[in-house]
Coordinates of C-alpha atoms in Angstrom, one line a residue:
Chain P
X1 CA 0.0 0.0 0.0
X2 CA 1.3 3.7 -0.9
X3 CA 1.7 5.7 2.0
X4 CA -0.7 8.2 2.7
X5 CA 1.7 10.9 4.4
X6 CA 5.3 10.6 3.3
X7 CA 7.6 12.4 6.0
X8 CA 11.1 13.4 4.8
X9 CA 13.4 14.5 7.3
X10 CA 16.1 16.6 5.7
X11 CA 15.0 18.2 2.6
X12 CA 17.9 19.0 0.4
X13 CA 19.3 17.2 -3.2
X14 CA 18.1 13.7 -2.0
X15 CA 15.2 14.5 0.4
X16 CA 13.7 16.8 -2.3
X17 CA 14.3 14.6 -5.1
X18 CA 12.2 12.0 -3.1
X19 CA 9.5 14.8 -3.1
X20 CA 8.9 16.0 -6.7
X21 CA 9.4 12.1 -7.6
X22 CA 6.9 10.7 -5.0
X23 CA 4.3 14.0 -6.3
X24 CA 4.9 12.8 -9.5
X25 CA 4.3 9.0 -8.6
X26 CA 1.8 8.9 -6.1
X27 CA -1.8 10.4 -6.3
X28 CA -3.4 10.5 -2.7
X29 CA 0.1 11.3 -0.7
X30 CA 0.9 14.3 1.3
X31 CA 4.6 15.4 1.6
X32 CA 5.6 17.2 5.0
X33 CA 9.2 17.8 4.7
X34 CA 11.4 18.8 8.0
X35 CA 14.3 21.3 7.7
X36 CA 16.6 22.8 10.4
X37 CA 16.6 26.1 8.6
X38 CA 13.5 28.1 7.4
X39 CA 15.7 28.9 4.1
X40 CA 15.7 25.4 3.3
X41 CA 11.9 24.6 3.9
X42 CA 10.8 27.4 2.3
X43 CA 12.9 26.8 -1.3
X44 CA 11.6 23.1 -0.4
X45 CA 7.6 24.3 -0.5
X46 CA 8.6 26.7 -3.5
X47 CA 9.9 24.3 -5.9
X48 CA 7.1 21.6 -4.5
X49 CA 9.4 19.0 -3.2
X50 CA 6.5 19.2 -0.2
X51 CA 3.4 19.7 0.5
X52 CA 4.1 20.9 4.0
X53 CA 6.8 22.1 6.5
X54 CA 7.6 21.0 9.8
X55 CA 9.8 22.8 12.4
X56 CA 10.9 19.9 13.8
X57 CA 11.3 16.2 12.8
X58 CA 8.6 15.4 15.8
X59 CA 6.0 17.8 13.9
X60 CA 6.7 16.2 10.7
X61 CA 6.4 12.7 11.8
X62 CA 2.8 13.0 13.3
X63 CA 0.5 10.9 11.6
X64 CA 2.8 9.8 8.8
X65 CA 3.2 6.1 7.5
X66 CA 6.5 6.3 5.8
X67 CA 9.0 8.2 7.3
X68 CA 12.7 9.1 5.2
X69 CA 15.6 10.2 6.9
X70 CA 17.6 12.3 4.3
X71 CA 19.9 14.3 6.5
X72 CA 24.0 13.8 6.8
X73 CA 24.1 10.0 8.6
X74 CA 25.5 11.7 11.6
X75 CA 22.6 13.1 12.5
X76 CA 20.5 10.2 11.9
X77 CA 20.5 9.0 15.7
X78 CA 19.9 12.7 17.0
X79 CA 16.8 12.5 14.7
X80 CA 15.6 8.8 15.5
X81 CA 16.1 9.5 19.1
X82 CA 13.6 12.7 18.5
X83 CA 10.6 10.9 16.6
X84 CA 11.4 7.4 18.2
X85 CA 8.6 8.6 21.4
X86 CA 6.0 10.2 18.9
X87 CA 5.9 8.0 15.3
X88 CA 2.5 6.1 14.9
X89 CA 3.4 2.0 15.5
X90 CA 2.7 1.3 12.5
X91 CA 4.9 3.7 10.5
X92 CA 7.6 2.4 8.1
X93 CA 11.1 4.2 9.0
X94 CA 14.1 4.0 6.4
X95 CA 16.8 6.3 4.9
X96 CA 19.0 6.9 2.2
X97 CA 22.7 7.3 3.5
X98 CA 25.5 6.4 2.3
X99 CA 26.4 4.0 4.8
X100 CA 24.1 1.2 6.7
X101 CA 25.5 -0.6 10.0
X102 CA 25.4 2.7 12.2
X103 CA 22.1 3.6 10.9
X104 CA 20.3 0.1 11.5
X105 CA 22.5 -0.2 15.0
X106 CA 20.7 3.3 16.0
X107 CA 17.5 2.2 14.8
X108 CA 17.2 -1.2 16.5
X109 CA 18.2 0.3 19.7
X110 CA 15.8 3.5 19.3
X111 CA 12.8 2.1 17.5
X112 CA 12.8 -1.4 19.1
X113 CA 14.2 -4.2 17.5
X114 CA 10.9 -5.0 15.7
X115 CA 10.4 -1.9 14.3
X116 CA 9.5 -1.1 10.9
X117 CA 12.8 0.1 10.0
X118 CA 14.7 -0.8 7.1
X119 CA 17.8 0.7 5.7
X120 CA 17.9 2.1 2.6
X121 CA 20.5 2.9 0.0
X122 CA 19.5 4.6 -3.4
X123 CA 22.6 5.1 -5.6
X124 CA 21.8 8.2 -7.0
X125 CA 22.6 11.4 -6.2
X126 CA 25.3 14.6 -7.7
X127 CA 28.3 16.7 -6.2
X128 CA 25.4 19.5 -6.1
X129 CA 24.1 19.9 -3.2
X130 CA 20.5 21.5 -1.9
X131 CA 17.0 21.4 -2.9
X132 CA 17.6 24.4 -5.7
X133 CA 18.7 21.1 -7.5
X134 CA 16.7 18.2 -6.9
X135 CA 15.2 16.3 -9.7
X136 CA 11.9 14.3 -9.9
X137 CA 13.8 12.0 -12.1
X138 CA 17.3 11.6 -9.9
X139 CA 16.1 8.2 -8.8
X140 CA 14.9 6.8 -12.5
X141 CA 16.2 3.2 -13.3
X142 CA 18.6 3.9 -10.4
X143 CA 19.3 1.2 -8.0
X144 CA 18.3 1.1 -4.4
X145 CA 20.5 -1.1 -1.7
X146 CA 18.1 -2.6 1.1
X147 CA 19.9 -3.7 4.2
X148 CA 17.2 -5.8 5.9
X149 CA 18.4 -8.1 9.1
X150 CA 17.3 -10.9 10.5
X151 CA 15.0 -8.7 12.5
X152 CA 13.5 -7.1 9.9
X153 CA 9.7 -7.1 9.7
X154 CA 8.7 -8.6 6.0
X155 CA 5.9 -6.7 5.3
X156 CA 8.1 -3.1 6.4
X157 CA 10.7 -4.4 3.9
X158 CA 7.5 -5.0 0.9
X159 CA 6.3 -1.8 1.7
X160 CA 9.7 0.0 1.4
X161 CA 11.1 -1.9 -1.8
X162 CA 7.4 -1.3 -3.4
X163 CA 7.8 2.9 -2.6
X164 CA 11.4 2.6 -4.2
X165 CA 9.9 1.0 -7.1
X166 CA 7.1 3.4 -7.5
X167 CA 9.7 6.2 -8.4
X168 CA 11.1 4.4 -10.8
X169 CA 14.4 2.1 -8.9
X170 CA 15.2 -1.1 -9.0
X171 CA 16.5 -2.9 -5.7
X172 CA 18.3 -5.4 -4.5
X173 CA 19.4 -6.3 -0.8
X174 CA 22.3 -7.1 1.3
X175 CA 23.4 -7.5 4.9
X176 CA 24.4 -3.9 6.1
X177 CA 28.2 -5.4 6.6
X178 CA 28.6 -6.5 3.1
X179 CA 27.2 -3.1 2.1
X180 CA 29.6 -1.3 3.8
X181 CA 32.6 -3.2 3.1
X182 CA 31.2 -3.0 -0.7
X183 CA 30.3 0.7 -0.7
X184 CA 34.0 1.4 1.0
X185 CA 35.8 0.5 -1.8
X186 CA 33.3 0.9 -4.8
X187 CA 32.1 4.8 -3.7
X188 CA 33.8 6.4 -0.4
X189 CA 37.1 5.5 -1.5
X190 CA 37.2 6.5 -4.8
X191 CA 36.1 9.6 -3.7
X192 CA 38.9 9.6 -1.1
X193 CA 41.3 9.5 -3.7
X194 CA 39.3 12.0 -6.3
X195 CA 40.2 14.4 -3.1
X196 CA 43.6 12.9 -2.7
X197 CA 44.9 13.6 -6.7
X198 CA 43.6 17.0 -6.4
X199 CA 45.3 17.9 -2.9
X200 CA 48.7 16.6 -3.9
X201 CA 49.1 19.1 -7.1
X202 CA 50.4 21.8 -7.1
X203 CA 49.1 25.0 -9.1
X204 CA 51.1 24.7 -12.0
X205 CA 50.0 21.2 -12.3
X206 CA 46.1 22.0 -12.3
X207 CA 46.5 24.3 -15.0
X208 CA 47.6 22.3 -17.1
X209 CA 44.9 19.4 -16.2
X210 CA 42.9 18.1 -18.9
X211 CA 39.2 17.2 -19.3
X212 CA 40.2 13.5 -17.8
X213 CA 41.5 14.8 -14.6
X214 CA 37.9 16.7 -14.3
X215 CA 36.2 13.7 -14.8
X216 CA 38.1 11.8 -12.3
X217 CA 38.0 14.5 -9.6
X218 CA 34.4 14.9 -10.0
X219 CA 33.1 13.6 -7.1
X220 CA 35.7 15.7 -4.9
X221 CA 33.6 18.9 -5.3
X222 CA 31.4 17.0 -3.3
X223 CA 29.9 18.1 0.4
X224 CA 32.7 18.0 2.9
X225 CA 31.1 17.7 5.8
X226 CA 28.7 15.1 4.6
X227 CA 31.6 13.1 3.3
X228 CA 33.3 13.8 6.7
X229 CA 30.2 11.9 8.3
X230 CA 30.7 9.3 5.7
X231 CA 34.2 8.4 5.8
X232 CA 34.4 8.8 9.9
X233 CA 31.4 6.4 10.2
X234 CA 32.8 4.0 7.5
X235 CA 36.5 4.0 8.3
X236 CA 37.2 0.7 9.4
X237 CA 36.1 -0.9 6.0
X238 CA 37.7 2.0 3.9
X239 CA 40.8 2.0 5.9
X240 CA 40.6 -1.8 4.3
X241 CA 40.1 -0.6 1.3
X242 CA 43.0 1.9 1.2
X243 CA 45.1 -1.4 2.5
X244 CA 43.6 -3.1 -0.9
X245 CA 44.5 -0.2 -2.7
X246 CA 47.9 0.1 -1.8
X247 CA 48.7 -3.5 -1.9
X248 CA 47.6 -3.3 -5.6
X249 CA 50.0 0.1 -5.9
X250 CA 53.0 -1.4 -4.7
X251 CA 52.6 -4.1 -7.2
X252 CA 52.6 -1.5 -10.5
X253 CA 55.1 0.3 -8.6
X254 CA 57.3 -3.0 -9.1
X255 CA 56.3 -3.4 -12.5
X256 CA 57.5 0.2 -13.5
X257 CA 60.5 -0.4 -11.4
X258 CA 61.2 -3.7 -13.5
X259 CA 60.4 -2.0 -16.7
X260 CA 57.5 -5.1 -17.1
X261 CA 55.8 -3.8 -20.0
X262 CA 53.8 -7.2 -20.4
X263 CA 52.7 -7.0 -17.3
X264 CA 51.5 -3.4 -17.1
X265 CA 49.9 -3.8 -20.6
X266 CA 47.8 -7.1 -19.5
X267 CA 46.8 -5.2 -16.2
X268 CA 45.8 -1.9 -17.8
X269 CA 43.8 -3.8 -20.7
X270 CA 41.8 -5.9 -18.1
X271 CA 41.0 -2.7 -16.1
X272 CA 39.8 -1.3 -19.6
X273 CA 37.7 -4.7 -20.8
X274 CA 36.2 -4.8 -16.9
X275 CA 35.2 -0.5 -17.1
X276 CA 33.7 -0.9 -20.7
X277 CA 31.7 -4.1 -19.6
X278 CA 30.5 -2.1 -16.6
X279 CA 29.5 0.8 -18.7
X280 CA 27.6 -1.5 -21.3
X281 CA 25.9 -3.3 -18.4
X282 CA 25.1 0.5 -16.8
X283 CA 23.8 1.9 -20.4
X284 CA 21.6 -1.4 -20.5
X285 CA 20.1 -0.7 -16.9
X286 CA 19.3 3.1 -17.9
X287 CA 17.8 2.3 -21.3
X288 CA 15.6 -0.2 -19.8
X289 CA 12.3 2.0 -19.1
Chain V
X1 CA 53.8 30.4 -42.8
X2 CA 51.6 27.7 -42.7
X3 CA 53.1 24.2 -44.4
X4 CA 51.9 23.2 -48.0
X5 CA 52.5 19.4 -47.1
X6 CA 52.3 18.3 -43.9
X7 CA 52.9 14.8 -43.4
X8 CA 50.8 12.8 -40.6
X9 CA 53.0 9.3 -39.2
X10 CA 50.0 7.7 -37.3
X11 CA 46.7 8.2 -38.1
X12 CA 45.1 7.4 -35.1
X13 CA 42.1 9.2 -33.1
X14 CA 44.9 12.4 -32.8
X15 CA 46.2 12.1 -36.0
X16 CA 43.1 11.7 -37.9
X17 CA 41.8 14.6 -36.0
X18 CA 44.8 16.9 -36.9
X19 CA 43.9 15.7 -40.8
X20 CA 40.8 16.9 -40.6
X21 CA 41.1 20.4 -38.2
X22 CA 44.0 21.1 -40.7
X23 CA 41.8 20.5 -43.8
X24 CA 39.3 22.9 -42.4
X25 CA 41.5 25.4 -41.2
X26 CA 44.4 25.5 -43.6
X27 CA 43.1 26.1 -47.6
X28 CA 46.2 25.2 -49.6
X29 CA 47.7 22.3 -47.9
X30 CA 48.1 18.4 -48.8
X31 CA 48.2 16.1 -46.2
X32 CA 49.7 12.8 -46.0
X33 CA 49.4 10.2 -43.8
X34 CA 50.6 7.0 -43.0
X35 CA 49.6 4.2 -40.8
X36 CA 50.9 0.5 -40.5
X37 CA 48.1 -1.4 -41.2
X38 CA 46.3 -0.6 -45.1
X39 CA 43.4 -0.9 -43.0
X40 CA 43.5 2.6 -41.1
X41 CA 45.0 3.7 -44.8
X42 CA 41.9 3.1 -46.0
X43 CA 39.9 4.6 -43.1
X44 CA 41.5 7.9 -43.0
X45 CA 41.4 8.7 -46.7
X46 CA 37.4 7.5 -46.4
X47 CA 36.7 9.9 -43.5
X48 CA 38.7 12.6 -45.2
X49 CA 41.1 12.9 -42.8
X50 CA 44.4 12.9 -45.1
X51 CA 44.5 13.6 -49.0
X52 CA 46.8 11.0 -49.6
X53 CA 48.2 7.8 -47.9
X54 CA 51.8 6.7 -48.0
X55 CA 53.0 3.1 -47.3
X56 CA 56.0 4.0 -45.3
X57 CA 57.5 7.1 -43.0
X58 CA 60.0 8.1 -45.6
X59 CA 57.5 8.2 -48.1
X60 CA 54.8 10.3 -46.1
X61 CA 57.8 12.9 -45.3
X62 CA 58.6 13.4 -48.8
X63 CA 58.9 17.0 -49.8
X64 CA 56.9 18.0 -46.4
X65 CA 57.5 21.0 -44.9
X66 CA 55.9 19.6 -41.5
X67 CA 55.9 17.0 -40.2
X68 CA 53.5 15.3 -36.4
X69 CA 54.4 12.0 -34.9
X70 CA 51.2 10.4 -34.3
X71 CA 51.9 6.9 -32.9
X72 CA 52.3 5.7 -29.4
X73 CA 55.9 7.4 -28.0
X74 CA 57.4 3.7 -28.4
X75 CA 57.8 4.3 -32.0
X76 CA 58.5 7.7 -32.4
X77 CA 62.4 6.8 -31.6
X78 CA 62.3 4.4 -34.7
X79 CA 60.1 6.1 -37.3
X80 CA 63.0 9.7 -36.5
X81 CA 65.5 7.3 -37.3
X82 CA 63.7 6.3 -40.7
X83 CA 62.8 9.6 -41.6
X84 CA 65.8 11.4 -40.5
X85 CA 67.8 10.7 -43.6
X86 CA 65.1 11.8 -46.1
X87 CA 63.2 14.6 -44.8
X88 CA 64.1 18.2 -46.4
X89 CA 66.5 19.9 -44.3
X90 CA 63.9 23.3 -44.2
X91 CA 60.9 20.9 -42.2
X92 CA 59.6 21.5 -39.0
X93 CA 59.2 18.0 -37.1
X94 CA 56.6 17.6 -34.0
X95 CA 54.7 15.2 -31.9
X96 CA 51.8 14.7 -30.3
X97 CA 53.0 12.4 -27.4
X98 CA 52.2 12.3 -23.9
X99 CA 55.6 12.6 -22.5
X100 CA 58.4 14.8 -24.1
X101 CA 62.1 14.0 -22.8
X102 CA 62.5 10.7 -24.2
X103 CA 61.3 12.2 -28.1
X104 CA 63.3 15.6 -27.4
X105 CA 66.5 13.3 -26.9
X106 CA 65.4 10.9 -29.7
X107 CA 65.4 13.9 -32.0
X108 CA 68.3 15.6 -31.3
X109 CA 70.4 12.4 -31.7
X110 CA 68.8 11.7 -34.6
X111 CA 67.9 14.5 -36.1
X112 CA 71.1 17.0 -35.1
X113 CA 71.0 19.0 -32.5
X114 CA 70.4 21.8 -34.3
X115 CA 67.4 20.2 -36.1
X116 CA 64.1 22.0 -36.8
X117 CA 62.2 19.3 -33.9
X118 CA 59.8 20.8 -31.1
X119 CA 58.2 18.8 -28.6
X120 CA 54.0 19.2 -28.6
X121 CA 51.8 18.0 -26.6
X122 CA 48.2 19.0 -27.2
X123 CA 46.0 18.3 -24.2
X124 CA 43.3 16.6 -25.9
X125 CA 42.1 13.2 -26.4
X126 CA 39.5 10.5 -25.9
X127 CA 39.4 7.1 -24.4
X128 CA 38.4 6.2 -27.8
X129 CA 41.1 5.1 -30.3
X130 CA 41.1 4.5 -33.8
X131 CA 40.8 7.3 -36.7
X132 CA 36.9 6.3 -37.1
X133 CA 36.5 8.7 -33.9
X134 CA 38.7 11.8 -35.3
X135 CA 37.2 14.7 -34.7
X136 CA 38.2 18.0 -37.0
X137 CA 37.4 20.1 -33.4
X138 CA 38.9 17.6 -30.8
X139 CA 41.7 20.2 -30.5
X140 CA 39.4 23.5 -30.4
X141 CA 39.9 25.8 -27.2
X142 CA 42.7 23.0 -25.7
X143 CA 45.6 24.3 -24.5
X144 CA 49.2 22.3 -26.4
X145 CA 52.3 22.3 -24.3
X146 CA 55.3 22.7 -26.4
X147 CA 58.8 22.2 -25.1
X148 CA 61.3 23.7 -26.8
X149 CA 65.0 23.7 -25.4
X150 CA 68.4 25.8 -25.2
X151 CA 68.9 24.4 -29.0
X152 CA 65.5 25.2 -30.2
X153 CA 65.5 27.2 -33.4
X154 CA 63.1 29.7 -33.2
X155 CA 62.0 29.9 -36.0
X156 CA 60.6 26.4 -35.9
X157 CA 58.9 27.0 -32.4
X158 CA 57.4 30.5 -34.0
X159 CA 56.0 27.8 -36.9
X160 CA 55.2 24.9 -34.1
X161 CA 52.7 27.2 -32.1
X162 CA 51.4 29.4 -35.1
X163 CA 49.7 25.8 -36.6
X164 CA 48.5 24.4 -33.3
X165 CA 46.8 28.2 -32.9
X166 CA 45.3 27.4 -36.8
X167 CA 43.6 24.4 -35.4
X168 CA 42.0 26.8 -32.3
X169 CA 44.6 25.5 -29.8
X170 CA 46.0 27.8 -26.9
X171 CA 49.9 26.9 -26.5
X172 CA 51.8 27.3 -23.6
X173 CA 56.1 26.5 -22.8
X174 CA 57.5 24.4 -20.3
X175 CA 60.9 22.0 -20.5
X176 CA 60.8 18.4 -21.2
X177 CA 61.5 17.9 -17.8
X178 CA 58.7 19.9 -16.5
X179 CA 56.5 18.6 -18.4
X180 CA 57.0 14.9 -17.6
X181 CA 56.8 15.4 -13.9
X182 CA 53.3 17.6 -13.6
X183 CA 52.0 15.2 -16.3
X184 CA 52.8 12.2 -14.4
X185 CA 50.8 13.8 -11.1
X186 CA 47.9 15.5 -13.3
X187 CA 47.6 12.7 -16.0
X188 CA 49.5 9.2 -15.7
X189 CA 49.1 9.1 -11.9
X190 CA 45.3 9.3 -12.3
X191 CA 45.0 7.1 -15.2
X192 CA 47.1 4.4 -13.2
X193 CA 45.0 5.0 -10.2
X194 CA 41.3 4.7 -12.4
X195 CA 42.7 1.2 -13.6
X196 CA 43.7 0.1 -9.9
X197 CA 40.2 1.1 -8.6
X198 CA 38.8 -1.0 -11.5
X199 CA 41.3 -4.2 -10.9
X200 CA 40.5 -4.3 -6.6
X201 CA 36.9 -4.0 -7.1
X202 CA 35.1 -7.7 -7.1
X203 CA 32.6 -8.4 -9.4
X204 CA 29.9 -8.1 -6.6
X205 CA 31.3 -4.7 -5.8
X206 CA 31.3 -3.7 -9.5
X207 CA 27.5 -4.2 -10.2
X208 CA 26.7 -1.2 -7.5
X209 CA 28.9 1.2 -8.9
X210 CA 27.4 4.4 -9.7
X211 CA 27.7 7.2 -11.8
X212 CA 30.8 8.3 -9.3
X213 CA 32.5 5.2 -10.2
X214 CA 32.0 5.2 -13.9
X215 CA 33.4 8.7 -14.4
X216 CA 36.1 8.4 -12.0
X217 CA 37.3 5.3 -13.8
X218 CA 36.6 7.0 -17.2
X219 CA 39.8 7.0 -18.8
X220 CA 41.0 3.8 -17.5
X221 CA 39.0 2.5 -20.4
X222 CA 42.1 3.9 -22.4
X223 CA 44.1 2.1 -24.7
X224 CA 46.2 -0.5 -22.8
X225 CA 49.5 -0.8 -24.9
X226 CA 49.4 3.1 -25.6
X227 CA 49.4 3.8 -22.1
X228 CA 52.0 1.0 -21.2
X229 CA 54.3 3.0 -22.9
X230 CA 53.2 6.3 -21.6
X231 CA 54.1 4.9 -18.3
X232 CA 57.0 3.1 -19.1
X233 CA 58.5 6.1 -20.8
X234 CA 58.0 8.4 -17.4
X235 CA 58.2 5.7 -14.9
X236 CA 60.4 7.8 -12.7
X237 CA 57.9 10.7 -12.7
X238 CA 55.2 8.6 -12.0
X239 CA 57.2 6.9 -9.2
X240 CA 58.0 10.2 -7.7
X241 CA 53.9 11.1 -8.2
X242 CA 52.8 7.8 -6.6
X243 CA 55.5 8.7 -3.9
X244 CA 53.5 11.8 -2.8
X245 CA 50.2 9.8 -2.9
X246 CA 51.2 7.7 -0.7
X247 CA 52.4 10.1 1.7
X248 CA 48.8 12.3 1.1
X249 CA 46.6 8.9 1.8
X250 CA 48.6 8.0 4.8
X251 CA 48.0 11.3 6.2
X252 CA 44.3 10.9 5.7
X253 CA 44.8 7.3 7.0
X254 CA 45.8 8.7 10.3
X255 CA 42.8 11.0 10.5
X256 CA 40.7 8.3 9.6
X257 CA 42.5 5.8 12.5
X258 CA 42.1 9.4 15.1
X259 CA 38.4 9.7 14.1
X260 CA 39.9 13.4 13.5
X261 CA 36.9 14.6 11.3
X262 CA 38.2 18.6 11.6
X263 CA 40.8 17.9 9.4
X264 CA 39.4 15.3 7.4
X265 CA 36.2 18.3 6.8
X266 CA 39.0 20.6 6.0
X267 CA 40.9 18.7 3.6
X268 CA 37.9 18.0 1.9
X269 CA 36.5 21.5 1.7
X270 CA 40.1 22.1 0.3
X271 CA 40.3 19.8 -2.4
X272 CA 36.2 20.5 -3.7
X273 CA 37.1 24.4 -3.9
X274 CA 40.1 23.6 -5.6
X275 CA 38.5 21.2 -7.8
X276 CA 35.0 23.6 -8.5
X277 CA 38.3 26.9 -9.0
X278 CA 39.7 24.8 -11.9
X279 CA 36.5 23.6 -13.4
X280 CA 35.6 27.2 -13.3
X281 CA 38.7 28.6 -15.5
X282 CA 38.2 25.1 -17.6
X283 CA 34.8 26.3 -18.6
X284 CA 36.0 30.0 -19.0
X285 CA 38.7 28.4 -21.6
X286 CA 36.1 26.8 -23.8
X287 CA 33.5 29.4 -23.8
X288 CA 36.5 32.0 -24.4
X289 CA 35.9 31.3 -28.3

């Protein structure tokens, strides 16, 4: 069943997108939308990513059956702690950070471990940040991670994967572990590194950067502070993942120092044959509406 | 003055784009090209990217009064040494590779020390490869390094640049040596680095990439033996660049293992300013037409 009053807590690039998409998708549904500041809830109710603002996430919870937290994933226990006394029993709760152990830790200790919580995943997103550019389309043929547990009420998890669906994802699941440990090296440590290249050159070197080195430092104009959150609450599996990383370093630094030409040449083409099949397997996924 | 025959040795995505920006820009010049295989021959005369094709170096430099190295930087050491006893003592000899000591040395051996060679290095390019993906604007608002030494004639610099301007390129000077060392932090570094976040990813890992991952990995869909020998041919550079990585990521490391999110914020706000200044100018370059 749709809900009835969708509550998003933190209305800016994902939080809003959720809004125009779920206005677009669902008839009988109204948006309340929280924000800290009244800046944020007011471009929110101007460019109709709600239907209503809160001035608190206990006001915007009341009488909702699908609750979305979209703030920075530090401040998802500050906000479960806050609507954990007033949401309705039978309210579905997810969210859509980046990372999933902390957030379904904070959830099964706040909302009970039978709760209708479910984390929530959806790959999509933009270094932009703010409602000024959310999109009813962002989540389109996207995919969406769910991170049920064993504790996990079915029927919370339905209701979740089926509101994903209705704006347009596809999902799949995993344990929040594996997500993490996935996500470390797949997304927060690439963007690590898109950070990293761009901090170690120096000004002569970034004028004379090309339209590759913008491509691969995209993601570093992302949000600091929400990447801050990100890293810090991730950092034992990306600290792994920098290990993996510099395992696989030291190797091509060998290479070079040997002058192994066959070897670099057979690692570089399989890198090349493994990023084309991923983009041909992407451009399939997005073509399939 | 701009050359009456200028003879193309590679034509590859960069040299079939140079046929065809030339053709545009330049009215009373014939262009020759060659290319190993009959089968890119046939190609680049089809697309119209040369007027003529030649079935050997010494034959495409026949009576040109400039002449581009086109082929990966392994052969350009070889095809001077071909061409070095039959081109006209009046032409101005170039490249388009990616590093520029290794060439510069090549042609002052072999083409006298008081030859008419300048190192280029127009920053332009694809992932793509082949002369089916030339472009006559690939080169349009870039910016071309050239790196001309102590035994430069000018004459043949003042000729270098004034072409690469024809075709709507900026140029700018640096040595050999400079250029070698920023390109290997703002280019080969980052195209290694795509290729290793490609090889440590598992295939579970790869199917939840997002659109992050595909552009940070972007160019290490790049042509495997080309860049073998990019990064054979600046090894040291690109020793000295993953050097500094490391040092930068084990920094972050330690903030990471302190849980010292201030400076993990800052170095983050750092690097998206940084990276949102550049994209900035970049956009500034191409809209300067």
């Amino acid at each position: 069943m749709p809900p009835k009053r969708l509550s998003i807590l933190g209305v800016g690039l994902l939080g809003g997108s959720i809004g125009l998409a779920a206005k677009s998708a669902l008839s009988a549904c109204e948006i309340v939308g929280y924000a800290h500041r009244q800046q944020t809830r007011d471009l929110a109710l101007q460019v109709g990513a709600i239907d209503r603002a809160a001035e608190s996430a206990a006001e915007a919870v009341d009488g909702a059956d699908l609750v979305i937290l979209c703030t920075p994933v530090s401040l998802f226990e500050p906000l479960l702690a806050e609507i954990a006394p007033v949401i309705a029993k039978s309210a579905v709760v997810t969210d859509v950070g980046s990372t999933k152990r902390s957030v379904v830790l904070a959830a099964q200790r706040l909302l009970g471990k039978k709760s209708r919580f479910v984390g929530s995943h959806p790959i999509a997103g933009s270094e932009k940040r703010g409602v000024e550019f959310a999109r009813a389309d962002l989540f389109r043929n996207a995919l969406c991670i769910l991170t049920p547990t064993a504790d996990t009420d079915p029927a919370a998890l339905s209701e979740i994967a089926s509101f994903w669906k209705s704006l347009g994802m596809r999902t799949t699941q995993l344990t929040p572990d594996e997500h993490d440990r996935i996500l470390a090296n797949v997304s927060h440590l690439p963007h690590l590194l898109a950070a990293v290249l761009v901090a170690m050159q120096d000004s002569a070197a970034m004028t004379l950067a090309g339209k590759g080195f913008l491509d691969t430092t995209r993601i570093a104009s992302g949000d600091g502070a929400l990447w801050r959150d990100i890293l810090l609450d991730n950092r034992d599996s990306i600290l792994a993942g920098i290990a993996k990383l510099e395992n696989r370093l030291s190797q091509v630094r060998q290479w070079l120092e040997d002058g192994n030409g066959d070897a670099i040449r057979a690692f570089l083409d399989t890198a090349a044959q493994r990023r084309d099949q991923l983009l041909k397997e992407k451009l399939r996924e997005i073509n399939q509406e």
